[in-house]
JSON list of C-alpha atoms in Angstrom, two decimals:
[
{"chain": "A", "resi": 1, "resn": "UNK", "atom": "CA", "xyz": [0.16, -0.05, -0.10]},
{"chain": "A", "resi": 2, "resn": "UNK", "atom": "CA", "xyz": [1.45, 3.42, -1.06]},
{"chain": "A", "resi": 3, "resn": "UNK", "atom": "CA", "xyz": [0.33, 6.56, 0.79]},
{"chain": "A", "resi": 4, "resn": "UNK", "atom": "CA", "xyz": [1.25, 10.11, -0.65]},
{"chain": "A", "resi": 5, "resn": "UNK", "atom": "CA", "xyz": [0.98, 13.15, 1.59]},
{"chain": "A", "resi": 6, "resn": "UNK", "atom": "CA", "xyz": [-0.20, 16.20, -0.02]},
{"chain": "A", "resi": 7, "resn": "UNK", "atom": "CA", "xyz": [0.55, 20.02, 1.32]},
{"chain": "A", "resi": 8, "resn": "UNK", "atom": "CA", "xyz": [-1.89, 22.76, 0.00]},
{"chain": "A", "resi": 9, "resn": "UNK", "atom": "CA", "xyz": [-1.43, 25.97, 1.29]},
{"chain": "A", "resi": 10, "resn": "UNK", "atom": "CA", "xyz": [-3.96, 28.07, 0.90]},
{"chain": "A", "resi": 11, "resn": "UNK", "atom": "CA", "xyz": [-4.42, 31.49, 2.49]},
{"chain": "A", "resi": 12, "resn": "UNK", "atom": "CA", "xyz": [-4.54, 31.86, 5.90]},
{"chain": "A", "resi": 13, "resn": "UNK", "atom": "CA", "xyz": [-8.15, 33.73, 5.13]},
{"chain": "A", "resi": 14, "resn": "UNK", "atom": "CA", "xyz": [-10.22, 30.52, 4.98]},
{"chain": "A", "resi": 15, "resn": "UNK", "atom": "CA", "xyz": [-8.94, 29.44, 8.29]},
{"chain": "A", "resi": 16, "resn": "UNK", "atom": "CA", "xyz": [-6.36, 26.77, 7.40]},
{"chain": "A", "resi": 17, "resn": "UNK", "atom": "CA", "xyz": [-2.87, 26.00, 8.40]},
{"chain": "A", "resi": 18, "resn": "UNK", "atom": "CA", "xyz": [0.20, 24.98, 7.29]},
{"chain": "A", "resi": 19, "resn": "UNK", "atom": "CA", "xyz": [1.98, 21.45, 7.77]},
{"chain": "A", "resi": 20, "resn": "UNK", "atom": "CA", "xyz": [5.26, 21.83, 8.86]},
{"chain": "A", "resi": 21, "resn": "UNK", "atom": "CA", "xyz": [8.19, 19.17, 7.23]},
{"chain": "A", "resi": 22, "resn": "UNK", "atom": "CA", "xyz": [8.49, 17.88, 10.42]},
{"chain": "A", "resi": 23, "resn": "UNK", "atom": "CA", "xyz": [5.15, 17.08, 11.43]},
{"chain": "A", "resi": 24, "resn": "UNK", "atom": "CA", "xyz": [5.03, 14.47, 8.39]},
{"chain": "A", "resi": 25, "resn": "UNK", "atom": "CA", "xyz": [7.94, 12.18, 7.70]},
{"chain": "A", "resi": 26, "resn": "UNK", "atom": "CA", "xyz": [6.97, 12.58, 4.09]},
{"chain": "A", "resi": 27, "resn": "UNK", "atom": "CA", "xyz": [7.62, 16.03, 3.75]},
{"chain": "A", "resi": 28, "resn": "UNK", "atom": "CA", "xyz": [11.53, 15.82, 4.79]},
{"chain": "A", "resi": 29, "resn": "UNK", "atom": "CA", "xyz": [14.43, 14.13, 3.54]},
{"chain": "A", "resi": 30, "resn": "UNK", "atom": "CA", "xyz": [15.65, 13.35, 7.16]},
{"chain": "A", "resi": 31, "resn": "UNK", "atom": "CA", "xyz": [16.99, 9.68, 7.49]},
{"chain": "A", "resi": 32, "resn": "UNK", "atom": "CA", "xyz": [14.50, 7.15, 9.01]},
{"chain": "A", "resi": 33, "resn": "UNK", "atom": "CA", "xyz": [17.52, 7.17, 12.30]},
{"chain": "A", "resi": 34, "resn": "UNK", "atom": "CA", "xyz": [17.45, 10.88, 12.63]},
{"chain": "A", "resi": 35, "resn": "UNK", "atom": "CA", "xyz": [15.42, 13.83, 13.99]},
{"chain": "A", "resi": 36, "resn": "UNK", "atom": "CA", "xyz": [13.79, 16.65, 11.76]},
{"chain": "A", "resi": 37, "resn": "UNK", "atom": "CA", "xyz": [14.10, 19.91, 13.81]},
{"chain": "A", "resi": 38, "resn": "UNK", "atom": "CA", "xyz": [12.63, 23.09, 12.77]},
{"chain": "A", "resi": 39, "resn": "UNK", "atom": "CA", "xyz": [14.62, 25.94, 12.26]},
{"chain": "A", "resi": 40, "resn": "UNK", "atom": "CA", "xyz": [11.79, 28.45, 10.69]},
{"chain": "A", "resi": 41, "resn": "UNK", "atom": "CA", "xyz": [8.44, 28.40, 9.47]},
{"chain": "A", "resi": 42, "resn": "UNK", "atom": "CA", "xyz": [9.26, 25.76, 6.79]},
{"chain": "A", "resi": 43, "resn": "UNK", "atom": "CA", "xyz": [12.68, 25.17, 6.98]},
{"chain": "A", "resi": 44, "resn": "UNK", "atom": "CA", "xyz": [14.22, 22.24, 8.75]},
{"chain": "A", "resi": 45, "resn": "UNK", "atom": "CA", "xyz": [17.33, 20.37, 9.53]},
{"chain": "A", "resi": 46, "resn": "UNK", "atom": "CA", "xyz": [18.32, 17.14, 9.90]},
{"chain": "A", "resi": 47, "resn": "UNK", "atom": "CA", "xyz": [20.34, 14.92, 13.00]},
{"chain": "A", "resi": 48, "resn": "UNK", "atom": "CA", "xyz": [21.29, 11.33, 13.35]},
{"chain": "A", "resi": 49, "resn": "UNK", "atom": "CA", "xyz": [19.88, 9.80, 16.57]},
{"chain": "A", "resi": 50, "resn": "UNK", "atom": "CA", "xyz": [22.65, 8.88, 19.24]},
{"chain": "A", "resi": 51, "resn": "UNK", "atom": "CA", "xyz": [24.20, 5.38, 18.34]},
{"chain": "A", "resi": 52, "resn": "UNK", "atom": "CA", "xyz": [24.10, 6.65, 14.58]},
{"chain": "A", "resi": 53, "resn": "UNK", "atom": "CA", "xyz": [26.90, 7.83, 12.66]},
{"chain": "A", "resi": 54, "resn": "UNK", "atom": "CA", "xyz": [26.52, 11.05, 9.94]},
{"chain": "A", "resi": 55, "resn": "UNK", "atom": "CA", "xyz": [27.59, 9.77, 6.75]},
{"chain": "A", "resi": 56, "resn": "UNK", "atom": "CA", "xyz": [25.70, 12.20, 4.68]},
{"chain": "A", "resi": 57, "resn": "UNK", "atom": "CA", "xyz": [27.33, 13.30, 1.74]},
{"chain": "A", "resi": 58, "resn": "UNK", "atom": "CA", "xyz": [27.12, 17.18, 2.75]},
{"chain": "A", "resi": 59, "resn": "UNK", "atom": "CA", "xyz": [27.02, 16.75, 6.61]},
{"chain": "A", "resi": 60, "resn": "UNK", "atom": "CA", "xyz": [28.22, 20.66, 7.13]},
{"chain": "A", "resi": 61, "resn": "UNK", "atom": "CA", "xyz": [24.82, 21.92, 5.05]},
{"chain": "A", "resi": 62, "resn": "UNK", "atom": "CA", "xyz": [22.63, 18.92, 4.76]},
{"chain": "A", "resi": 63, "resn": "UNK", "atom": "CA", "xyz": [23.15, 16.72, 8.00]},
{"chain": "A", "resi": 64, "resn": "UNK", "atom": "CA", "xyz": [21.27, 13.78, 9.03]},
{"chain": "A", "resi": 65, "resn": "UNK", "atom": "CA", "xyz": [20.35, 12.51, 5.61]},
{"chain": "A", "resi": 66, "resn": "UNK", "atom": "CA", "xyz": [22.22, 9.12, 5.95]},
{"chain": "A", "resi": 67, "resn": "UNK", "atom": "CA", "xyz": [22.57, 7.46, 9.20]},
{"chain": "A", "resi": 68, "resn": "UNK", "atom": "CA", "xyz": [24.37, 4.55, 9.98]},
{"chain": "A", "resi": 69, "resn": "UNK", "atom": "CA", "xyz": [24.51, 2.47, 12.84]},
{"chain": "A", "resi": 70, "resn": "UNK", "atom": "CA", "xyz": [27.64, 2.73, 14.63]},
{"chain": "A", "resi": 71, "resn": "UNK", "atom": "CA", "xyz": [29.14, -0.90, 15.57]},
{"chain": "A", "resi": 72, "resn": "UNK", "atom": "CA", "xyz": [30.25, -0.78, 18.98]},
{"chain": "A", "resi": 73, "resn": "UNK", "atom": "CA", "xyz": [34.02, -1.49, 18.39]},
{"chain": "A", "resi": 74, "resn": "UNK", "atom": "CA", "xyz": [35.42, -0.53, 21.45]},
{"chain": "A", "resi": 75, "resn": "UNK", "atom": "CA", "xyz": [33.39, -3.23, 23.48]},
{"chain": "A", "resi": 76, "resn": "UNK", "atom": "CA", "xyz": [34.89, -5.61, 21.59]},
{"chain": "A", "resi": 77, "resn": "UNK", "atom": "CA", "xyz": [38.59, -5.74, 21.41]},
{"chain": "A", "resi": 78, "resn": "UNK", "atom": "CA", "xyz": [39.06, -7.96, 18.55]},
{"chain": "A", "resi": 79, "resn": "UNK", "atom": "CA", "xyz": [37.26, -5.07, 16.52]},
{"chain": "A", "resi": 80, "resn": "UNK", "atom": "CA", "xyz": [40.00, -2.34, 17.44]},
{"chain": "A", "resi": 81, "resn": "UNK", "atom": "CA", "xyz": [43.55, -1.99, 17.72]},
{"chain": "A", "resi": 82, "resn": "UNK", "atom": "CA", "xyz": [43.20, 0.22, 20.72]},
{"chain": "A", "resi": 83, "resn": "UNK", "atom": "CA", "xyz": [46.24, -1.34, 23.29]},
{"chain": "A", "resi": 84, "resn": "UNK", "atom": "CA", "xyz": [44.94, -2.90, 26.36]},
{"chain": "A", "resi": 85, "resn": "UNK", "atom": "CA", "xyz": [46.25, 0.21, 28.34]},
{"chain": "A", "resi": 86, "resn": "UNK", "atom": "CA", "xyz": [44.30, 2.65, 26.39]},
{"chain": "A", "resi": 87, "resn": "UNK", "atom": "CA", "xyz": [40.54, 4.07, 26.28]},
{"chain": "A", "resi": 88, "resn": "UNK", "atom": "CA", "xyz": [38.81, 3.17, 23.38]},
{"chain": "A", "resi": 89, "resn": "UNK", "atom": "CA", "xyz": [36.01, 5.87, 21.90]},
{"chain": "A", "resi": 90, "resn": "UNK", "atom": "CA", "xyz": [33.61, 5.63, 19.52]},
{"chain": "A", "resi": 91, "resn": "UNK", "atom": "CA", "xyz": [33.54, 8.37, 17.37]},
{"chain": "A", "resi": 92, "resn": "UNK", "atom": "CA", "xyz": [31.25, 9.97, 14.29]},
{"chain": "A", "resi": 93, "resn": "UNK", "atom": "CA", "xyz": [33.52, 12.25, 12.35]},
{"chain": "A", "resi": 94, "resn": "UNK", "atom": "CA", "xyz": [36.34, 10.90, 9.85]},
{"chain": "A", "resi": 95, "resn": "UNK", "atom": "CA", "xyz": [36.87, 7.67, 8.70]},
{"chain": "A", "resi": 96, "resn": "UNK", "atom": "CA", "xyz": [37.76, 5.97, 11.81]},
{"chain": "A", "resi": 97, "resn": "UNK", "atom": "CA", "xyz": [34.84, 4.44, 13.94]},
{"chain": "A", "resi": 98, "resn": "UNK", "atom": "CA", "xyz": [37.05, 5.36, 16.96]},
{"chain": "A", "resi": 99, "resn": "UNK", "atom": "CA", "xyz": [39.61, 6.92, 19.00]},
{"chain": "A", "resi": 100, "resn": "UNK", "atom": "CA", "xyz": [42.15, 5.33, 21.42]},
{"chain": "A", "resi": 101, "resn": "UNK", "atom": "CA", "xyz": [44.11, 7.31, 24.41]},
{"chain": "A", "resi": 102, "resn": "UNK", "atom": "CA", "xyz": [46.20, 5.86, 27.01]},
{"chain": "A", "resi": 103, "resn": "UNK", "atom": "CA", "xyz": [45.10, 5.95, 30.60]},
{"chain": "A", "resi": 104, "resn": "UNK", "atom": "CA", "xyz": [46.19, 8.12, 33.06]},
{"chain": "A", "resi": 105, "resn": "UNK", "atom": "CA", "xyz": [49.49, 6.82, 34.76]},
{"chain": "A", "resi": 106, "resn": "UNK", "atom": "CA", "xyz": [50.62, 5.25, 30.86]},
{"chain": "A", "resi": 107, "resn": "UNK", "atom": "CA", "xyz": [52.41, 7.09, 28.44]},
{"chain": "A", "resi": 108, "resn": "UNK", "atom": "CA", "xyz": [51.74, 6.81, 23.98]},
{"chain": "A", "resi": 109, "resn": "UNK", "atom": "CA", "xyz": [54.58, 5.53, 22.76]},
{"chain": "A", "resi": 110, "resn": "UNK", "atom": "CA", "xyz": [52.68, 4.96, 19.32]},
{"chain": "A", "resi": 111, "resn": "UNK", "atom": "CA", "xyz": [54.89, 5.45, 16.12]},
{"chain": "A", "resi": 112, "resn": "UNK", "atom": "CA", "xyz": [51.82, 7.43, 14.59]},
{"chain": "A", "resi": 113, "resn": "UNK", "atom": "CA", "xyz": [50.78, 10.06, 17.96]},
{"chain": "A", "resi": 114, "resn": "UNK", "atom": "CA", "xyz": [48.90, 12.06, 16.22]},
{"chain": "A", "resi": 115, "resn": "UNK", "atom": "CA", "xyz": [46.66, 10.21, 13.90]},
{"chain": "A", "resi": 116, "resn": "UNK", "atom": "CA", "xyz": [46.78, 6.85, 15.61]},
{"chain": "A", "resi": 117, "resn": "UNK", "atom": "CA", "xyz": [47.31, 7.35, 19.15]},
{"chain": "A", "resi": 118, "resn": "UNK", "atom": "CA", "xyz": [46.98, 4.90, 21.80]},
{"chain": "A", "resi": 119, "resn": "UNK", "atom": "CA", "xyz": [48.02, 2.13, 20.23]},
{"chain": "A", "resi": 120, "resn": "UNK", "atom": "CA", "xyz": [51.15, 1.64, 22.41]},
{"chain": "A", "resi": 121, "resn": "UNK", "atom": "CA", "xyz": [50.94, 2.25, 26.11]},
{"chain": "A", "resi": 122, "resn": "UNK", "atom": "CA", "xyz": [54.05, 1.78, 28.46]},
{"chain": "A", "resi": 123, "resn": "UNK", "atom": "CA", "xyz": [53.18, 2.55, 32.19]},
{"chain": "A", "resi": 124, "resn": "UNK", "atom": "CA", "xyz": [54.86, 5.31, 33.95]},
{"chain": "A", "resi": 125, "resn": "UNK", "atom": "CA", "xyz": [57.72, 4.46, 36.63]},
{"chain": "A", "resi": 126, "resn": "UNK", "atom": "CA", "xyz": [58.61, 7.02, 39.03]},
{"chain": "A", "resi": 127, "resn": "UNK", "atom": "CA", "xyz": [61.77, 7.21, 40.56]},
{"chain": "A", "resi": 128, "resn": "UNK", "atom": "CA", "xyz": [62.48, 8.28, 43.58]},
{"chain": "A", "resi": 129, "resn": "UNK", "atom": "CA", "xyz": [65.68, 9.66, 44.77]},
{"chain": "A", "resi": 130, "resn": "UNK", "atom": "CA", "xyz": [66.94, 8.30, 48.18]},
{"chain": "A", "resi": 131, "resn": "UNK", "atom": "CA", "xyz": [68.77, 10.07, 50.13]},
{"chain": "A", "resi": 132, "resn": "UNK", "atom": "CA", "xyz": [71.99, 9.17, 52.51]}
]
């Protein structure tokens, strides 16, 4: 069954009002896993729900059109290459699905600390100087 929604705008003198695009999913192009937020009388923006990553072609001007379910890569150590002493965090930007960061008390010795931190974490060793 196909349901078609039609928006008819009539002057307010007839006592009819318009339907905002966010009130009917057929009147906006937000992804089903996104929410429509009104920004004006007939304008809106879309936003992916929590747990989804925005993979829209033009995220800066038309976000929330393509929402992809994030895979919990941080919950399964076999799905990420973070060091066991690193904190894995899911991300919604860039090509990587996650980032790694060495825990407090560890030093990041990863070969590429800028773009791939938290892959090699070495425990800090504190030396104390004993007086004689």
